[in-house]
mmCIF file of C-alpha atoms in Angstrom:
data_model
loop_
_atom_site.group_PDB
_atom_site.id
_atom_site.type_symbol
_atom_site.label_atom_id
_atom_site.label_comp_id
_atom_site.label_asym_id
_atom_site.label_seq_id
_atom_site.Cartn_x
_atom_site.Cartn_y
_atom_site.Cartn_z
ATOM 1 C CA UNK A 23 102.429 25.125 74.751
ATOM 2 C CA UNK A 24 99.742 27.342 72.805
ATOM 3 C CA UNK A 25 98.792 25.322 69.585
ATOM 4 C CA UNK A 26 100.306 28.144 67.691
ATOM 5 C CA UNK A 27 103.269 27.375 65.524
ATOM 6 C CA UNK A 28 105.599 28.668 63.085
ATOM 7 C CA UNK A 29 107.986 28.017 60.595
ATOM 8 C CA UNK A 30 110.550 28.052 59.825
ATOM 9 C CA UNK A 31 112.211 28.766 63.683
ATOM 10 C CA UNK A 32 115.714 30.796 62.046
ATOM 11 C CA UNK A 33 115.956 32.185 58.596
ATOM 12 C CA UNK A 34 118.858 34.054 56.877
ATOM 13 C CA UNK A 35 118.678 36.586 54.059
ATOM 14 C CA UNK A 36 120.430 38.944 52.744
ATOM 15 C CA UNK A 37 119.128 42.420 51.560
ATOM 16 C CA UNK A 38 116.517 43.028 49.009
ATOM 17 C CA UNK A 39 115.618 39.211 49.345
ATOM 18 C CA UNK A 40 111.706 38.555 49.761
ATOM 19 C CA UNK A 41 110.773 35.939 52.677
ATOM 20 C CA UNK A 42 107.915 34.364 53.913
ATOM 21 C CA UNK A 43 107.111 33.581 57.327
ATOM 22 C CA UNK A 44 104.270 30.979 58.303
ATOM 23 C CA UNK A 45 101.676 30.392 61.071
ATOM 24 C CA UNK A 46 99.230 27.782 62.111
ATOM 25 C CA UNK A 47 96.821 29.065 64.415
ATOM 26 C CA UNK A 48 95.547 27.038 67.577
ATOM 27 C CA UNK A 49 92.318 25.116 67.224
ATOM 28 C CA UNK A 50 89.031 27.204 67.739
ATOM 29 C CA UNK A 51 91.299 30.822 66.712
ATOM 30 C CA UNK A 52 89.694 32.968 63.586
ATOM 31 C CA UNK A 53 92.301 35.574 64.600
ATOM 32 C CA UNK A 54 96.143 35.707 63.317
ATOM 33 C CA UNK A 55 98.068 38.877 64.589
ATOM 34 C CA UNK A 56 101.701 39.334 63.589
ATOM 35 C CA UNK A 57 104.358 41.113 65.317
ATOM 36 C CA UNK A 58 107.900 42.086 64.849
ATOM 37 C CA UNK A 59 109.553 42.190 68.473
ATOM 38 C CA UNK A 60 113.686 43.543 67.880
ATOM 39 C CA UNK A 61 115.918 42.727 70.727
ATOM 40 C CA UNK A 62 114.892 44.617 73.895
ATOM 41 C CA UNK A 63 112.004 45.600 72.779
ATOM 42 C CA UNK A 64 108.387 45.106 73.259
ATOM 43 C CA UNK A 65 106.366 43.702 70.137
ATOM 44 C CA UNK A 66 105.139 45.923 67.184
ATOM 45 C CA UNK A 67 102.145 45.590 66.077
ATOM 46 C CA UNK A 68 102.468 44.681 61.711
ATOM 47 C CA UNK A 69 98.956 43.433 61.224
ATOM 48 C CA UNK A 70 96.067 41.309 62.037
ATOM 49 C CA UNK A 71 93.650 38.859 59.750
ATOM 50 C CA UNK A 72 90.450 37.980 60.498
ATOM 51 C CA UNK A 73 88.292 35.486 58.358
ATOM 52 C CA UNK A 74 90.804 36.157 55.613
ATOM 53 C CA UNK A 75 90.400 39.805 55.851
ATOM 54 C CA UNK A 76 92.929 42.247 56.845
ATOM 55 C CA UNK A 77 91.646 43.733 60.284
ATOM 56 C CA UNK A 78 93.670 46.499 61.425
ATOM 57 C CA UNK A 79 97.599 47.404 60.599
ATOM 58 C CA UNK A 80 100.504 48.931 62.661
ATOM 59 C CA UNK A 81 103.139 51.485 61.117
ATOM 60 C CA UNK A 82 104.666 49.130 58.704
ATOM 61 C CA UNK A 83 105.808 50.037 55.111
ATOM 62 C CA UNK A 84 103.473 47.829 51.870
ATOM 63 C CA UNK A 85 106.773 45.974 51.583
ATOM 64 C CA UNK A 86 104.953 43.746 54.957
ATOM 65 C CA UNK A 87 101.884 41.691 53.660
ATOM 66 C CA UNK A 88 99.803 38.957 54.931
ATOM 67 C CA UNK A 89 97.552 36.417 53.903
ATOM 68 C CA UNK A 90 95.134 34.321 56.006
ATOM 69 C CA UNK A 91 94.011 30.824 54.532
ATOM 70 C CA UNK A 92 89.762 29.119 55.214
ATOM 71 C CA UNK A 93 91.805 27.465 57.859
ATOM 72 C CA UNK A 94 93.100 30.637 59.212
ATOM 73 C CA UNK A 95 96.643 29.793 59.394
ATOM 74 C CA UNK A 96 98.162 32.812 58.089
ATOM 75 C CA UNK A 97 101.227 34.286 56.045
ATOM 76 C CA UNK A 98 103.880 37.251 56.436
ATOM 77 C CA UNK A 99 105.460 38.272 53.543
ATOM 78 C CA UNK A 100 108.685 40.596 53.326
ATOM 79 C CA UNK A 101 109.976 42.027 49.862
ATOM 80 C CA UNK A 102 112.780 43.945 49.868
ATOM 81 C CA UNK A 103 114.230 42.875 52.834
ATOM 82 C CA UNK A 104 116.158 45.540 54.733
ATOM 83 C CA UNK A 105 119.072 44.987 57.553
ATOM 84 C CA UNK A 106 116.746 47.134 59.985
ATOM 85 C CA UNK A 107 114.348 43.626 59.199
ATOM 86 C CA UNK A 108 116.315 41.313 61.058
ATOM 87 C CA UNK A 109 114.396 40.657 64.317
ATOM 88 C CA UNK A 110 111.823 37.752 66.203
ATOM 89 C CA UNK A 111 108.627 37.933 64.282
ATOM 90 C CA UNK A 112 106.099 36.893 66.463
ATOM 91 C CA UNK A 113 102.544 35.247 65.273
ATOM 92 C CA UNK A 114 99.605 35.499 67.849
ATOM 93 C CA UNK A 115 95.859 33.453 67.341
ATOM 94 C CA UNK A 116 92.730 34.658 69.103
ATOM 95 C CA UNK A 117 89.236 34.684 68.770
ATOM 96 C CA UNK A 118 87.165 37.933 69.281
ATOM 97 C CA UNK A 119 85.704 37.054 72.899
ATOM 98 C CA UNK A 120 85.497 39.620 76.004
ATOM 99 C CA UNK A 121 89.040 38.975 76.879
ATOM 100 C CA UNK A 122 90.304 38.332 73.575
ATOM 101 C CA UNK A 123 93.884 36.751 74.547
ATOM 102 C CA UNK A 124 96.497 36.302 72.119
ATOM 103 C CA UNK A 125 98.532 33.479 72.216
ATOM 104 C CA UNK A 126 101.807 33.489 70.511
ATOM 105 C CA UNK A 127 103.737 31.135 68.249
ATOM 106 C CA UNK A 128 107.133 30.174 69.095
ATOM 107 C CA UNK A 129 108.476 32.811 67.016
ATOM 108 C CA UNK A 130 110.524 33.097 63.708
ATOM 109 C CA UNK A 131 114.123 35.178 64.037
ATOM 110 C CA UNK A 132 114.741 36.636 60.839
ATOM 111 C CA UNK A 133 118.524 37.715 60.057
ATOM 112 C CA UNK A 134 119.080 39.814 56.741
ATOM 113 C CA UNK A 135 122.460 40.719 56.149
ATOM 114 C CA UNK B 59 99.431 59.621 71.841
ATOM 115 C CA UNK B 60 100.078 56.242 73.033
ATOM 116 C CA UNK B 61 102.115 55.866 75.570
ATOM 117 C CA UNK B 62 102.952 52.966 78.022
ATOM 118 C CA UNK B 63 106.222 52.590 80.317
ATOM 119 C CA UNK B 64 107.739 50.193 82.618
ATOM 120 C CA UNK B 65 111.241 49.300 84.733
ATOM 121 C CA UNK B 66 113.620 48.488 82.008
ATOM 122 C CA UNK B 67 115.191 46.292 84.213
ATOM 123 C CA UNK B 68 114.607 44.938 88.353
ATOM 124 C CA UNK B 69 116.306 42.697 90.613
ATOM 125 C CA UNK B 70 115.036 40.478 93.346
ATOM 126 C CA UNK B 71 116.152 37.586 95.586
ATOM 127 C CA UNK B 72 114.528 34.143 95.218
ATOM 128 C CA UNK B 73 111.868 33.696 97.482
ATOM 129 C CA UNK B 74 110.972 37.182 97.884
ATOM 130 C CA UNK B 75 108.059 39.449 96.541
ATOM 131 C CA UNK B 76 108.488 42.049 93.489
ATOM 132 C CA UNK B 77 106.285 44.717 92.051
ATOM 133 C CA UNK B 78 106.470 45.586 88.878
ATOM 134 C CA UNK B 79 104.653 48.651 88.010
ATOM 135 C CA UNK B 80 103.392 50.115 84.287
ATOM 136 C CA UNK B 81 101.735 53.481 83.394
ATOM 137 C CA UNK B 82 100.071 53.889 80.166
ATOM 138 C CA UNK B 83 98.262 56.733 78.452
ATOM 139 C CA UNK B 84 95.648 55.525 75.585
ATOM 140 C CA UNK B 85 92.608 57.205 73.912
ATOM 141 C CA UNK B 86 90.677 54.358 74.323
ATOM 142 C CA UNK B 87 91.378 52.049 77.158
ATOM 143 C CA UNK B 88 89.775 48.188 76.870
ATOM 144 C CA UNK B 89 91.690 45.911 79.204
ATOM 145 C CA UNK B 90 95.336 45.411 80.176
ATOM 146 C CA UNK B 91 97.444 42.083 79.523
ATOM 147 C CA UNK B 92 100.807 40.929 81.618
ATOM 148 C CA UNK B 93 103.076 38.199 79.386
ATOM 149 C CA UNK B 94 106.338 36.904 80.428
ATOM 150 C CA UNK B 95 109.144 36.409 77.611
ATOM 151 C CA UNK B 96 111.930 34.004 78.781
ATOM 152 C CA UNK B 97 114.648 34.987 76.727
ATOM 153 C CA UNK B 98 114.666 33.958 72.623
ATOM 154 C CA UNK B 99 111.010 32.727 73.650
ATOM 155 C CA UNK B 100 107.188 33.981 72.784
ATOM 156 C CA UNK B 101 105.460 35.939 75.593
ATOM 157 C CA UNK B 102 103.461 33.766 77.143
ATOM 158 C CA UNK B 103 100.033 34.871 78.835
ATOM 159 C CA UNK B 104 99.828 35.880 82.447
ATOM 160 C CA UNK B 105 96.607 37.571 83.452
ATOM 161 C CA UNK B 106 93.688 40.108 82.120
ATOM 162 C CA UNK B 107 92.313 43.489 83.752
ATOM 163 C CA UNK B 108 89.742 45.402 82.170
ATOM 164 C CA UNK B 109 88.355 46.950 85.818
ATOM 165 C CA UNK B 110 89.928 47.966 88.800
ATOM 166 C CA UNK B 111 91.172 45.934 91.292
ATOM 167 C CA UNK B 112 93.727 43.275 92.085
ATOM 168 C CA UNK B 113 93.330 39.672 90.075
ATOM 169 C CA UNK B 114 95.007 36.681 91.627
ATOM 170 C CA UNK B 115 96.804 34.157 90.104
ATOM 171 C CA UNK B 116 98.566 31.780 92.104
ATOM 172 C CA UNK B 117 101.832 33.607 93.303
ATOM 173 C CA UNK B 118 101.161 36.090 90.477
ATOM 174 C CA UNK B 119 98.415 38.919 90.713
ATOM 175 C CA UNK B 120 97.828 41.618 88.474
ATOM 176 C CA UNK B 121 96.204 45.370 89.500
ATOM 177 C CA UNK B 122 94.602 48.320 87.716
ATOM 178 C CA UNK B 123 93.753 51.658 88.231
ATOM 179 C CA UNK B 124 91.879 53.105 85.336
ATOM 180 C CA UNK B 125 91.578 56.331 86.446
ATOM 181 C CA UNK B 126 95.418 56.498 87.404
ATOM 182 C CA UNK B 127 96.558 54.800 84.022
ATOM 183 C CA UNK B 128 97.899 52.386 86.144
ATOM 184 C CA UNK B 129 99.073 49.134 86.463
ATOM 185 C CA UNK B 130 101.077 46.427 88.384
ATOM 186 C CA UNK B 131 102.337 42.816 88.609
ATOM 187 C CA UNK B 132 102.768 41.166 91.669
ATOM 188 C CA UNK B 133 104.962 38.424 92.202
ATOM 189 C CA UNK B 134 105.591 36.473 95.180
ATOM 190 C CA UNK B 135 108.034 33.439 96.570
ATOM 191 C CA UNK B 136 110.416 34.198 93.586
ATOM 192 C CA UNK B 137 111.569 31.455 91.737
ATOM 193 C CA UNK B 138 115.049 31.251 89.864
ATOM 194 C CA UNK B 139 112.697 30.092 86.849
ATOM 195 C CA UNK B 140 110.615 33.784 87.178
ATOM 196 C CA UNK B 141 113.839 35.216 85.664
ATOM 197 C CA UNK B 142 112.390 36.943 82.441
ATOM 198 C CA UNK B 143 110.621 39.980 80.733
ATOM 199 C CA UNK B 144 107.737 40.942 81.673
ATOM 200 C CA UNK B 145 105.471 43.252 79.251
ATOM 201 C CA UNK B 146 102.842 45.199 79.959
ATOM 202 C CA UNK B 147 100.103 45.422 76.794
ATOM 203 C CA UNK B 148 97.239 47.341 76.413
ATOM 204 C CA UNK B 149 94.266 46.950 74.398
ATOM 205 C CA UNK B 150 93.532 50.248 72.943
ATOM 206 C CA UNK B 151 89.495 51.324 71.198
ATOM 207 C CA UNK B 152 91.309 53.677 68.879
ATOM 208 C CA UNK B 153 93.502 51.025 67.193
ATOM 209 C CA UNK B 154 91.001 49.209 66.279
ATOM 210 C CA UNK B 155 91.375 47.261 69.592
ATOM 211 C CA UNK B 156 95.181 46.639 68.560
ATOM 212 C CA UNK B 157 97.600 45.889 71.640
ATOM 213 C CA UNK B 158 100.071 48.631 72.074
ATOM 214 C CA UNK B 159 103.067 47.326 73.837
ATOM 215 C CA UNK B 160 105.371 48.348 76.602
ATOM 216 C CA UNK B 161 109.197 47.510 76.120
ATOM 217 C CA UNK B 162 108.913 44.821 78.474
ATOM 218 C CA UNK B 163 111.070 45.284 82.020
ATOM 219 C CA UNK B 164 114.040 42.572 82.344
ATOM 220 C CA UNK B 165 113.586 40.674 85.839
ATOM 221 C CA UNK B 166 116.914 39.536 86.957
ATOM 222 C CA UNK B 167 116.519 36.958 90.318
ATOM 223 C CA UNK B 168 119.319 36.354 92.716
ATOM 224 C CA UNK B 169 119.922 33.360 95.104
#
């Protein structure tokens, strides 16, 4: 096990529903990326926080937020939910060292229908 | 662009070796991560490159070629339990040292 965890583990919505996704990052981790991974696929990059700031962001519409909290767990946030949404939302915790591994959260899988 | 492929799917026998190979092509390369992804699971961490050479890991090792774009995972005395995805990630200097992901290549072990 990582440290990193995530709630809730299954969510169902239906379209134009907002959600929120959350993450605890493990102990010692500044660093919260998240990820939406869709069946078969490799993960896509949706953003990353750093001391509460937003550090970098993938190809994903305003509609995906974030927040990160002083004890850098972190939030995803989904308005207007869209059936191309469902997937496995993945949240990763690092700290900004040489190697910089991420290690991932169980995972949330998010079906909007 | 970025750009970074693997196998979408292999088969081995248990107790054999497999290679699994990955190409990328980034602006700015900074190291090169393996995970494995049971299915309905998080990727889980498997090894590091950042220079060439082999790393080894127990029965898993990990190589790179920079100047090929060009990496592998090396897995030996298969287990039934190895039976996963396997993505390859790169860490890229132009993304703001974001990892750009492969799709991940299915590894499907026989008895």
């Amino acid at each position: 096990e990582t440290g990193v965890t995530q709630s809730p583990t299954h969510l169902i919505k239906t379209r134009g529903q907002q959600v929120t996704l959350r993450c605890s990052s493990q102990s010692g981790h500044n660093t919260v990326s998240w990820y939406q991974q869709a069946l078969g696929q490799g993960p896509q990059f949706i953003f990353q926080y750093y001391r509460e700031e937003e550090n970098g962001r993938g190809n994903f519409p305003p509609r995906f937020s974030g927040l990160q909290f002083p004890n850098y767990s972190s939030e995803l946030n989904v308005n207007a939910l869209e059936l191309d949404d469902s997937a496995l939302y993945l949240c990763a915790s690092s700290t900004p060292t040489t190697t910089d591994t991420q290690y991932f959260g169980p995972g949330t899988r998010l079906t909007v229908l | 662009g970025q750009n970074i492929d693997q196998p979408t799917e292999m088969t081995a026998t248990e107790g054999a070796i497999v290679q699994i190979n990955c190409t990328y092509q980034t602006s700015g390369f900074n190291g090169l991560f393996w995970y494995q992804q049971h299915a309905g699971e998080a990727p889980t961490f498997l090894s590091y490159n950042v220079l060439d050479g082999l790393e080894e890991k127990g029965r898993f090792s990990s190589f790179l070629s920079r100047s090929k774009g060009y990496s592998y995972l090396l897995l030996k005395e298969l287990q039934m339990k190895d039976s996963a995805s396997y993505l390859c990630a790169v860490r890229d200097l132009q993304s703001n040292y974001q990892l750009i992901w492969g799709a991940g290549t299915k590894l499907i072990i026989k008895p």
